[in-house]
Tab-separated table of N, CA and C in Angstrom:
chain	number	residue	atom	x	y	z
A	20	ARG	N	43.548	-45.673	25.830
A	20	ARG	CA	42.700	-46.411	24.938
A	20	ARG	C	42.933	-45.919	23.528
A	21	ASP	N	42.957	-46.777	22.579
A	21	ASP	CA	43.230	-46.449	21.186
A	21	ASP	C	41.912	-46.374	20.431
A	22	VAL	N	41.635	-45.204	19.888
A	22	VAL	CA	40.403	-45.024	19.122
A	22	VAL	C	40.818	-44.780	17.682
A	23	THR	N	40.450	-45.661	16.812
A	23	THR	CA	40.844	-45.581	15.414
A	23	THR	C	39.899	-44.639	14.666
A	24	GLY	N	40.460	-43.797	13.826
A	24	GLY	CA	39.663	-42.920	12.976
A	24	GLY	C	39.239	-41.622	13.630
A	25	VAL	N	39.578	-41.369	14.857
A	25	VAL	CA	39.192	-40.139	15.537
A	25	VAL	C	40.429	-39.271	15.681
A	26	GLN	N	40.320	-38.052	15.230
A	26	GLN	CA	41.436	-37.128	15.375
A	26	GLN	C	41.080	-36.106	16.441
A	27	THR	N	42.025	-35.740	17.207
A	27	THR	CA	41.804	-34.717	18.229
A	27	THR	C	42.743	-33.563	17.964
A	28	CYS	N	42.314	-32.418	18.404
A	28	CYS	CA	43.188	-31.251	18.302
A	28	CYS	C	42.946	-30.382	19.515
A	29	ALA	N	43.937	-29.610	19.848
A	29	ALA	CA	43.827	-28.718	21.000
A	29	ALA	C	43.320	-27.369	20.513
A	30	LEU	N	42.253	-26.873	21.133
A	30	LEU	CA	41.718	-25.554	20.809
A	30	LEU	C	42.194	-24.561	21.856
A	31	PRO	N	42.562	-23.374	21.423
A	31	PRO	CA	43.001	-22.387	22.419
A	31	PRO	C	41.806	-21.922	23.260
A	32	ILE	N	42.041	-21.665	24.502
A	32	ILE	CA	41.019	-21.123	25.393
A	32	ILE	C	41.239	-19.623	25.455
A	33	LEU	N	40.216	-18.878	25.081
A	33	LEU	CA	40.330	-17.430	25.075
A	33	LEU	C	39.955	-16.867	26.436
A	34	ASP	N	40.793	-16.045	26.952
A	34	ASP	CA	40.524	-15.359	28.212
A	34	ASP	C	39.901	-14.011	27.855
A	35	ALA	N	38.626	-13.819	28.191
A	35	ALA	CA	37.905	-12.602	27.818
A	35	ALA	C	38.564	-11.349	28.366
A	36	SER	N	39.300	-11.472	29.475
A	36	SER	CA	39.946	-10.294	30.049
A	36	SER	C	41.132	-9.831	29.212
A	37	VAL	N	41.613	-10.691	28.302
A	37	VAL	CA	42.759	-10.346	27.475
A	37	VAL	C	42.320	-9.717	26.151
A	38	VAL	N	41.059	-9.934	25.743
A	38	VAL	CA	40.557	-9.386	24.485
A	38	VAL	C	40.513	-7.868	24.591
A	39	ASP	N	41.130	-7.203	23.651
A	39	ASP	CA	41.195	-5.745	23.671
A	39	ASP	C	40.098	-5.175	22.788
A	40	ARG	N	39.005	-4.752	23.407
A	40	ARG	CA	37.940	-4.086	22.660
A	40	ARG	C	38.115	-2.603	22.843
A	41	THR	N	38.216	-1.900	21.770
A	41	THR	CA	38.399	-0.454	21.869
A	41	THR	C	37.180	0.319	21.399
A	42	GLN	N	36.210	-0.375	20.787
A	42	GLN	CA	34.999	0.292	20.340
A	42	GLN	C	33.785	-0.528	20.748
A	43	PHE	N	32.713	0.202	21.058
A	43	PHE	CA	31.510	-0.444	21.580
A	43	PHE	C	30.275	0.099	20.865
A	44	ALA	N	29.269	-0.762	20.745
A	44	ALA	CA	28.041	-0.426	20.030
A	44	ALA	C	27.120	0.444	20.883
A	45	VAL	N	26.434	1.362	20.214
A	45	VAL	CA	25.388	2.163	20.854
A	45	VAL	C	24.090	1.852	20.115
A	46	ASN	N	23.185	1.144	20.803
A	46	ASN	CA	21.890	0.759	20.242
A	46	ASN	C	20.789	1.466	21.018
A	47	VAL	N	19.712	1.805	20.328
A	47	VAL	CA	18.623	2.547	20.957
A	47	VAL	C	17.291	1.885	20.610
A	48	ASN	N	16.463	1.668	21.636
A	48	ASN	CA	15.091	1.184	21.467
A	48	ASN	C	14.161	2.319	21.883
A	49	VAL	N	13.228	2.696	21.004
A	49	VAL	CA	12.345	3.825	21.275
A	49	VAL	C	10.900	3.344	21.334
A	50	THR	N	10.221	3.685	22.446
A	50	THR	CA	8.819	3.310	22.622
A	50	THR	C	7.995	4.509	23.077
A	51	ASP	N	6.693	4.397	22.889
A	51	ASP	CA	5.726	5.373	23.384
A	51	ASP	C	5.498	5.078	24.857
A	52	ASP	N	5.703	6.062	25.722
A	52	ASP	CA	5.589	5.851	27.165
A	52	ASP	C	4.197	5.391	27.579
A	53	ALA	N	3.160	5.897	26.936
A	53	ALA	CA	1.787	5.565	27.328
A	53	ALA	C	1.360	4.176	26.876
A	54	THR	N	1.793	3.768	25.668
A	54	THR	CA	1.304	2.509	25.106
A	54	THR	C	2.332	1.388	25.127
A	55	GLY	N	3.606	1.752	25.219
A	55	GLY	CA	4.673	0.755	25.148
A	55	GLY	C	4.978	0.310	23.731
A	56	LEU	N	4.287	0.870	22.744
A	56	LEU	CA	4.499	0.488	21.353
A	56	LEU	C	5.759	1.146	20.786
A	57	ALA	N	6.359	0.484	19.811
A	57	ALA	CA	7.556	1.002	19.154
A	57	ALA	C	7.249	2.305	18.430
A	58	VAL	N	8.230	3.197	18.415
A	58	VAL	CA	8.108	4.453	17.673
A	58	VAL	C	9.017	4.350	16.449
A	59	GLN	N	8.406	4.191	15.302
A	59	GLN	CA	9.134	4.097	14.041
A	59	GLN	C	9.458	5.496	13.528
A	60	GLY	N	10.628	5.665	12.942
A	60	GLY	CA	10.992	6.933	12.328
A	60	GLY	C	11.519	7.981	13.283
A	61	ALA	N	11.837	7.596	14.529
A	61	ALA	CA	12.416	8.558	15.467
A	61	ALA	C	13.843	8.882	15.032
A	62	ALA	N	14.219	10.141	15.138
A	62	ALA	CA	15.569	10.578	14.793
A	62	ALA	C	16.480	10.383	15.995
A	63	LEU	N	17.604	9.711	15.773
A	63	LEU	CA	18.580	9.439	16.828
A	63	LEU	C	19.866	10.196	16.518
A	64	ARG	N	20.510	10.711	17.571
A	64	ARG	CA	21.809	11.369	17.392
A	64	ARG	C	22.714	10.996	18.549
A	65	LEU	N	23.979	10.780	18.220
A	65	LEU	CA	25.004	10.563	19.234
A	65	LEU	C	25.888	11.796	19.230
A	66	VAL	N	26.044	12.409	20.409
A	66	VAL	CA	26.722	13.692	20.517
A	66	VAL	C	27.797	13.603	21.589
A	67	ASP	N	28.918	14.270	21.352
A	67	ASP	CA	29.897	14.477	22.419
A	67	ASP	C	30.271	15.955	22.410
A	68	ALA	N	31.309	16.314	23.151
A	68	ALA	CA	31.687	17.728	23.270
A	68	ALA	C	32.034	18.365	21.924
A	69	SER	N	32.441	17.558	20.941
A	69	SER	CA	32.812	18.109	19.646
A	69	SER	C	31.616	18.294	18.718
A	70	GLY	N	30.462	17.729	19.064
A	70	GLY	CA	29.270	17.878	18.234
A	70	GLY	C	28.619	16.545	17.913
A	71	VAL	N	27.825	16.519	16.841
A	71	VAL	CA	27.106	15.316	16.441
A	71	VAL	C	28.082	14.344	15.788
A	72	LEU	N	28.129	13.114	16.311
A	72	LEU	CA	29.026	12.083	15.789
A	72	LEU	C	28.325	11.136	14.830
A	73	ALA	N	27.058	10.845	15.105
A	73	ALA	CA	26.322	9.882	14.284
A	73	ALA	C	24.837	10.175	14.384
A	74	SER	N	24.117	9.760	13.341
A	74	SER	CA	22.659	9.880	13.374
A	74	SER	C	22.066	8.654	12.700
A	75	ALA	N	20.845	8.338	13.093
A	75	ALA	CA	20.133	7.182	12.544
A	75	ALA	C	18.646	7.415	12.735
A	76	THR	N	17.851	6.537	12.155
A	76	THR	CA	16.401	6.579	12.290
A	76	THR	C	15.927	5.205	12.738
A	77	THR	N	14.960	5.179	13.659
A	77	THR	CA	14.470	3.890	14.139
A	77	THR	C	13.658	3.175	13.064
A	78	ASP	N	13.719	1.848	13.116
A	78	ASP	CA	12.988	1.018	12.151
A	78	ASP	C	11.581	0.721	12.672
A	79	GLU	N	10.892	-0.228	12.037
A	79	GLU	CA	9.491	-0.531	12.378
A	79	GLU	C	9.321	-1.102	13.786
A	80	VAL	N	10.390	-1.595	14.401
A	80	VAL	CA	10.282	-2.094	15.778
A	80	VAL	C	10.895	-1.117	16.776
A	81	GLY	N	11.166	0.127	16.324
A	81	GLY	CA	11.671	1.166	17.211
A	81	GLY	C	13.149	1.059	17.531
A	82	TYR	N	13.900	0.295	16.719
A	82	TYR	CA	15.319	0.055	16.974
A	82	TYR	C	16.192	0.900	16.058
A	83	GLY	N	17.286	1.392	16.612
A	83	GLY	CA	18.271	2.099	15.817
A	83	GLY	C	19.664	1.839	16.351
A	84	ASN	N	20.667	1.883	15.463
A	84	ASN	CA	22.057	1.651	15.834
A	84	ASN	C	22.859	2.889	15.468
A	85	LEU	N	23.648	3.370	16.425
A	85	LEU	CA	24.464	4.563	16.207
A	85	LEU	C	25.937	4.236	15.992
A	86	GLY	N	26.246	2.963	15.739
A	86	GLY	CA	27.609	2.588	15.382
A	86	GLY	C	28.473	2.188	16.553
A	87	LEU	N	29.772	2.048	16.262
A	87	LEU	CA	30.780	1.647	17.245
A	87	LEU	C	31.616	2.861	17.628
A	88	TRP	N	31.851	3.013	18.957
A	88	TRP	CA	32.552	4.194	19.456
A	88	TRP	C	33.501	3.813	20.570
A	89	PRO	N	34.578	4.583	20.744
A	89	PRO	CA	35.518	4.286	21.823
A	89	PRO	C	34.949	4.633	23.198
A	90	VAL	N	35.619	4.161	24.216
A	90	VAL	CA	35.249	4.465	25.597
A	90	VAL	C	35.126	5.982	25.741
A	91	GLY	N	34.090	6.423	26.425
A	91	GLY	CA	33.917	7.854	26.643
A	91	GLY	C	32.505	8.185	27.058
A	92	GLU	N	32.269	9.478	27.256
A	92	GLU	CA	30.943	9.964	27.648
A	92	GLU	C	30.264	10.573	26.425
A	93	TYR	N	29.014	10.175	26.209
A	93	TYR	CA	28.243	10.610	25.053
A	93	TYR	C	26.827	10.962	25.490
A	94	THR	N	26.161	11.761	24.668
A	94	THR	CA	24.741	12.033	24.866
A	94	THR	C	23.980	11.414	23.704
A	95	VAL	N	22.940	10.660	24.039
A	95	VAL	CA	22.046	10.101	23.036
A	95	VAL	C	20.798	10.972	23.020
A	96	GLU	N	20.469	11.522	21.845
A	96	GLU	CA	19.296	12.373	21.686
A	96	GLU	C	18.288	11.678	20.787
A	97	VAL	N	17.012	11.777	21.179
A	97	VAL	CA	15.939	11.160	20.407
A	97	VAL	C	14.853	12.208	20.190
A	98	SER	N	14.376	12.319	18.940
A	98	SER	CA	13.246	13.209	18.667
A	98	SER	C	12.310	12.519	17.683
A	99	ALA	N	11.022	12.762	17.869
A	99	ALA	CA	10.005	12.174	16.998
A	99	ALA	C	8.788	13.093	16.985
A	100	THR	N	8.109	13.109	15.862
A	100	THR	CA	6.896	13.914	15.721
A	100	THR	C	5.878	13.504	16.782
A	101	ASP	N	5.238	14.473	17.399
A	101	ASP	CA	4.200	14.283	18.416
A	101	ASP	C	4.733	13.803	19.763
A	102	TYR	N	6.041	13.937	19.990
A	102	TYR	CA	6.635	13.549	21.272
A	102	TYR	C	7.592	14.634	21.746
A	103	ALA	N	7.766	14.687	23.068
A	103	ALA	CA	8.781	15.569	23.637
A	103	ALA	C	10.156	14.970	23.352
A	104	ASP	N	11.161	15.834	23.143
A	104	ASP	CA	12.516	15.360	22.907
A	104	ASP	C	13.036	14.626	24.141
A	105	TYR	N	13.927	13.667	23.898
A	105	TYR	CA	14.505	12.837	24.956
A	105	TYR	C	16.020	12.872	24.805
A	106	SER	N	16.735	12.937	25.918
A	106	SER	CA	18.192	12.790	25.860
A	106	SER	C	18.676	12.164	27.151
A	107	THR	N	19.779	11.437	27.038
A	107	THR	CA	20.399	10.819	28.200
A	107	THR	C	21.898	10.745	27.965
A	108	VAL	N	22.656	10.830	29.042
A	108	VAL	CA	24.109	10.737	28.967
A	108	VAL	C	24.504	9.302	29.282
A	109	ILE	N	25.386	8.741	28.442
A	109	ILE	CA	25.900	7.395	28.691
A	109	ILE	C	27.418	7.460	28.800
A	110	THR	N	27.965	6.595	29.629
A	110	THR	CA	29.409	6.414	29.698
A	110	THR	C	29.691	5.069	29.056
A	111	LEU	N	30.328	5.111	27.923
A	111	LEU	CA	30.525	3.914	27.115
A	111	LEU	C	31.807	3.197	27.541
A	112	SER	N	31.641	1.980	28.070
A	112	SER	CA	32.785	1.124	28.406
A	112	SER	C	32.487	-0.317	28.012
A	113	LYS	N	31.288	-0.527	27.482
A	113	LYS	CA	30.837	-1.805	26.940
A	113	LYS	C	29.685	-1.484	25.997
A	114	ASP	N	29.202	-2.463	25.243
A	114	ASP	CA	28.073	-2.215	24.356
A	114	ASP	C	26.912	-1.646	25.169
A	115	ALA	N	26.247	-0.651	24.627
A	115	ALA	CA	25.177	0.032	25.349
A	115	ALA	C	23.851	-0.105	24.615
A	116	VAL	N	22.795	-0.277	25.400
A	116	VAL	CA	21.432	-0.246	24.878
A	116	VAL	C	20.691	0.838	25.658
A	117	VAL	N	20.207	1.839	24.940
A	117	VAL	CA	19.431	2.919	25.544
A	117	VAL	C	17.962	2.639	25.255
A	118	ASP	N	17.161	2.538	26.314
A	118	ASP	CA	15.714	2.370	26.170
A	118	ASP	C	15.073	3.733	26.391
A	119	ALA	N	14.629	4.355	25.294
A	119	ALA	CA	14.040	5.692	25.353
A	119	ALA	C	12.528	5.576	25.288
A	120	SER	N	11.875	5.972	26.365
A	120	SER	CA	10.418	5.945	26.443
A	120	SER	C	9.933	7.384	26.267
A	121	LEU	N	9.313	7.668	25.120
A	121	LEU	CA	8.958	9.045	24.783
A	121	LEU	C	7.613	9.461	25.361
A	122	LEU	N	7.592	10.687	25.854
A	122	LEU	CA	6.387	11.290	26.431
A	122	LEU	C	5.757	12.243	25.427
A	123	PRO	N	4.466	12.526	25.589
A	123	PRO	CA	3.857	13.539	24.715
A	123	PRO	C	4.509	14.896	24.985
A	124	PRO	N	4.435	15.804	24.009
A	124	PRO	CA	5.042	17.121	24.219
A	124	PRO	C	4.297	17.881	25.310
A	125	PRO	N	4.968	18.857	25.925
A	125	PRO	CA	4.279	19.634	26.952
A	125	PRO	C	3.127	20.436	26.347
A	126	SER	N	2.179	20.755	27.197
A	126	SER	CA	1.064	21.604	26.792
A	126	SER	C	1.393	23.041	27.189
A	127	VAL	N	0.688	23.986	26.594
A	127	VAL	CA	0.874	25.389	26.933
A	127	VAL	C	-0.373	25.869	27.648
A	128	LEU	N	-0.162	26.411	28.828
A	128	LEU	CA	-1.230	27.015	29.614
A	128	LEU	C	-0.973	28.520	29.569
A	129	SER	N	-1.903	29.276	28.988
A	129	SER	CA	-1.671	30.708	28.849
A	129	SER	C	-2.960	31.478	29.116
A	130	GLY	N	-2.798	32.765	29.355
A	130	GLY	CA	-3.957	33.606	29.609
A	130	GLY	C	-3.541	35.028	29.920
A	131	VAL	N	-4.503	35.789	30.372
A	131	VAL	CA	-4.274	37.179	30.770
A	131	VAL	C	-4.881	37.356	32.149
A	132	VAL	N	-4.105	37.955	33.050
A	132	VAL	CA	-4.574	38.207	34.414
A	132	VAL	C	-4.939	39.677	34.534
A	133	THR	N	-6.162	39.920	34.989
A	133	THR	CA	-6.622	41.291	35.209
A	133	THR	C	-7.103	41.407	36.647
A	134	GLY	N	-7.169	42.619	37.118
A	134	GLY	CA	-7.618	42.843	38.487
A	134	GLY	C	-8.537	44.038	38.579
A	135	GLY	N	-9.375	44.009	39.587
A	135	GLY	CA	-10.262	45.131	39.838
A	135	GLY	C	-11.450	45.173	38.893
A	136	ALA	N	-12.364	46.068	39.178
A	136	ALA	CA	-13.586	46.199	38.397
A	136	ALA	C	-13.310	46.686	36.977
A	137	SER	N	-12.202	47.397	36.793
A	137	SER	CA	-11.893	47.929	35.459
A	137	SER	C	-11.112	46.917	34.616
A	138	ALA	N	-10.857	45.740	35.156
A	138	ALA	CA	-10.126	44.684	34.453
A	138	ALA	C	-8.758	45.173	33.974
A	139	THR	N	-8.063	45.899	34.842
A	139	THR	CA	-6.719	46.383	34.541
A	139	THR	C	-5.755	45.204	34.495
A	140	PRO	N	-4.889	45.143	33.478
A	140	PRO	CA	-3.921	44.045	33.416
A	140	PRO	C	-3.023	44.029	34.651
A	141	LEU	N	-2.795	42.837	35.177
A	141	LEU	CA	-1.927	42.680	36.341
A	141	LEU	C	-0.496	42.505	35.827
A	142	VAL	N	0.349	43.505	36.075
A	142	VAL	CA	1.729	43.508	35.600
A	142	VAL	C	2.634	42.937	36.686
A	143	ASP	N	3.603	42.107	36.279
A	143	ASP	CA	4.588	41.495	37.190
A	143	ASP	C	3.956	40.622	38.266
A	144	GLY	N	2.804	40.051	37.966
A	144	GLY	CA	2.208	39.070	38.870
A	144	GLY	C	2.886	37.707	38.659
A	145	THR	N	2.739	36.840	39.626
A	145	THR	CA	3.305	35.500	39.516
A	145	THR	C	2.178	34.505	39.320
A	146	VAL	N	2.313	33.667	38.287
A	146	VAL	CA	1.339	32.622	38.008
A	146	VAL	C	2.054	31.289	38.218
A	147	ASP	N	1.530	30.478	39.150
A	147	ASP	CA	2.124	29.178	39.465
A	147	ASP	C	1.133	28.071	39.154
A	148	ALA	N	1.629	26.990	38.551
A	148	ALA	CA	0.807	25.810	38.272
A	148	ALA	C	1.331	24.663	39.120
A	149	TYR	N	0.429	24.072	39.914
A	149	TYR	CA	0.768	22.955	40.798
A	149	TYR	C	0.065	21.690	40.312
A	150	ASP	N	0.774	20.576	40.353
A	150	ASP	CA	0.172	19.295	39.992
A	150	ASP	C	-1.023	19.053	40.905
A	151	ALA	N	-2.181	18.738	40.334
A	151	ALA	CA	-3.418	18.575	41.110
A	151	ALA	C	-3.358	17.375	42.040
A	152	VAL	N	-2.523	16.387	41.734
A	152	VAL	CA	-2.446	15.191	42.574
A	152	VAL	C	-1.372	15.332	43.640
A	153	SER	N	-0.147	15.646	43.223
A	153	SER	CA	0.973	15.679	44.171
A	153	SER	C	1.118	17.018	44.881
A	154	GLY	N	0.603	18.084	44.274
A	154	GLY	CA	0.763	19.412	44.846
A	154	GLY	C	2.106	20.052	44.521
A	155	ASP	N	2.936	19.370	43.720
A	155	ASP	CA	4.251	19.893	43.357
A	155	ASP	C	4.122	21.030	42.353
A	156	LEU	N	4.983	22.047	42.516
A	156	LEU	CA	5.045	23.141	41.555
A	156	LEU	C	5.638	22.601	40.259
A	157	VAL	N	4.945	22.782	39.128
A	157	VAL	CA	5.439	22.291	37.846
A	157	VAL	C	5.855	23.413	36.897
A	158	ALA	N	5.323	24.615	37.079
A	158	ALA	CA	5.708	25.724	36.215
A	158	ALA	C	5.338	27.036	36.878
A	159	SER	N	6.093	28.068	36.524
A	159	SER	CA	5.852	29.396	37.072
A	159	SER	C	6.175	30.431	36.006
A	160	ALA	N	5.432	31.541	36.001
A	160	ALA	CA	5.685	32.620	35.043
A	160	ALA	C	5.338	33.955	35.679
A	161	THR	N	5.891	34.996	35.113
A	161	THR	CA	5.587	36.358	35.535
A	161	THR	C	4.758	37.011	34.433
A	162	THR	N	3.703	37.702	34.822
A	162	THR	CA	2.839	38.345	33.831
A	162	THR	C	3.558	39.532	33.181
A	163	GLY	N	3.242	39.732	31.907
A	163	GLY	CA	3.843	40.831	31.155
A	163	GLY	C	3.098	42.134	31.342
A	164	ALA	N	3.488	43.128	30.574
A	164	ALA	CA	2.889	44.462	30.666
A	164	ALA	C	1.402	44.444	30.356
A	165	ASP	N	0.959	43.471	29.578
A	165	ASP	CA	-0.457	43.361	29.241
A	165	ASP	C	-1.177	42.332	30.108
A	166	GLY	N	-0.494	41.829	31.146
A	166	GLY	CA	-1.080	40.842	32.052
A	166	GLY	C	-1.005	39.413	31.542
A	167	SER	N	-0.372	39.214	30.382
A	167	SER	CA	-0.343	37.874	29.798
A	167	SER	C	0.743	36.998	30.430
A	168	TYR	N	0.522	35.686	30.355
A	168	TYR	CA	1.498	34.703	30.828
A	168	TYR	C	1.390	33.464	29.946
A	169	SER	N	2.436	32.664	29.988
A	169	SER	CA	2.456	31.404	29.256
A	169	SER	C	3.318	30.414	30.026
A	170	LEU	N	2.763	29.220	30.259
A	170	LEU	CA	3.467	28.170	30.995
A	170	LEU	C	3.531	26.903	30.151
A	171	ASP	N	4.699	26.282	30.083
A	171	ASP	CA	4.824	24.955	29.475
A	171	ASP	C	4.635	23.940	30.593
A	172	VAL	N	3.603	23.123	30.474
A	172	VAL	CA	3.293	22.140	31.515
A	172	VAL	C	3.121	20.759	30.880
A	173	PRO	N	3.431	19.699	31.625
A	173	PRO	CA	3.157	18.363	31.094
A	173	PRO	C	1.645	18.157	31.025
A	174	ASN	N	1.213	17.158	30.290
A	174	ASN	CA	-0.217	16.868	30.244
A	174	ASN	C	-0.686	16.458	31.629
A	175	GLY	N	-1.851	16.927	32.034
A	175	GLY	CA	-2.374	16.594	33.353
A	175	GLY	C	-3.325	17.653	33.859
A	176	SER	N	-3.607	17.589	35.164
A	176	SER	CA	-4.507	18.546	35.815
A	176	SER	C	-3.702	19.389	36.794
A	177	PHE	N	-4.056	20.668	36.881
A	177	PHE	CA	-3.284	21.601	37.695
A	177	PHE	C	-4.173	22.529	38.493
A	178	ASN	N	-3.644	22.982	39.599
A	178	ASN	CA	-4.224	24.073	40.368
A	178	ASN	C	-3.344	25.280	40.083
A	179	VAL	N	-3.969	26.387	39.662
A	179	VAL	CA	-3.223	27.578	39.286
A	179	VAL	C	-3.495	28.679	40.294
A	180	THR	N	-2.404	29.330	40.731
A	180	THR	CA	-2.536	30.454	41.654
A	180	THR	C	-1.885	31.689	41.009
A	181	VAL	N	-2.420	32.855	41.370
A	181	VAL	CA	-1.870	34.122	40.907
A	181	VAL	C	-1.624	34.962	42.135
A	182	SER	N	-0.432	35.587	42.178
A	182	SER	CA	-0.143	36.469	43.304
A	182	SER	C	0.568	37.710	42.781
A	183	ALA	N	0.322	38.815	43.474
A	183	ALA	CA	0.967	40.084	43.120
A	183	ALA	C	0.828	41.019	44.304
A	184	GLY	N	1.781	41.926	44.373
A	184	GLY	CA	1.723	42.915	45.442
A	184	GLY	C	0.448	43.753	45.322
A	185	GLY	N	-0.215	43.998	46.462
A	185	GLY	CA	-1.409	44.819	46.470
A	185	GLY	C	-2.702	44.047	46.210
A	186	TYR	N	-2.613	42.742	45.984
A	186	TYR	CA	-3.822	41.951	45.739
A	186	TYR	C	-3.921	40.839	46.747
């Protein structure tokens, strides 16, 4: 059929398997684990065995871009005020999106263990903190010469036990 005034042309068909991509994007979305809200101003770092390769800061929607990088294994590190640090290892072979859900920083559980009527410090005692719900051991410490101990524990409720030889 003859169509007057219409021009046709052949367009090449691109085979995606032939496209040679040698660098891929590393994007990071940062949110508060408890609220799901974006964390603005979080510090992002891309690290490999040679050290820090790139750094960025998240914007008002919790997004940050660490640039384009070749295929390989990298660590994405995230830190923000009032949150525990976050890191994850990625193997880059295509564009990557890391969803980092930040937790509050650990709490410190500390004290002094004494024994007997004279309140003598308990030296080399073991202090264990167990999750009150699951019963899992979450932290353990040995008392010092003055009976003191310090445990880094996640926020929550715990059952604490103390044990030592002779008690």
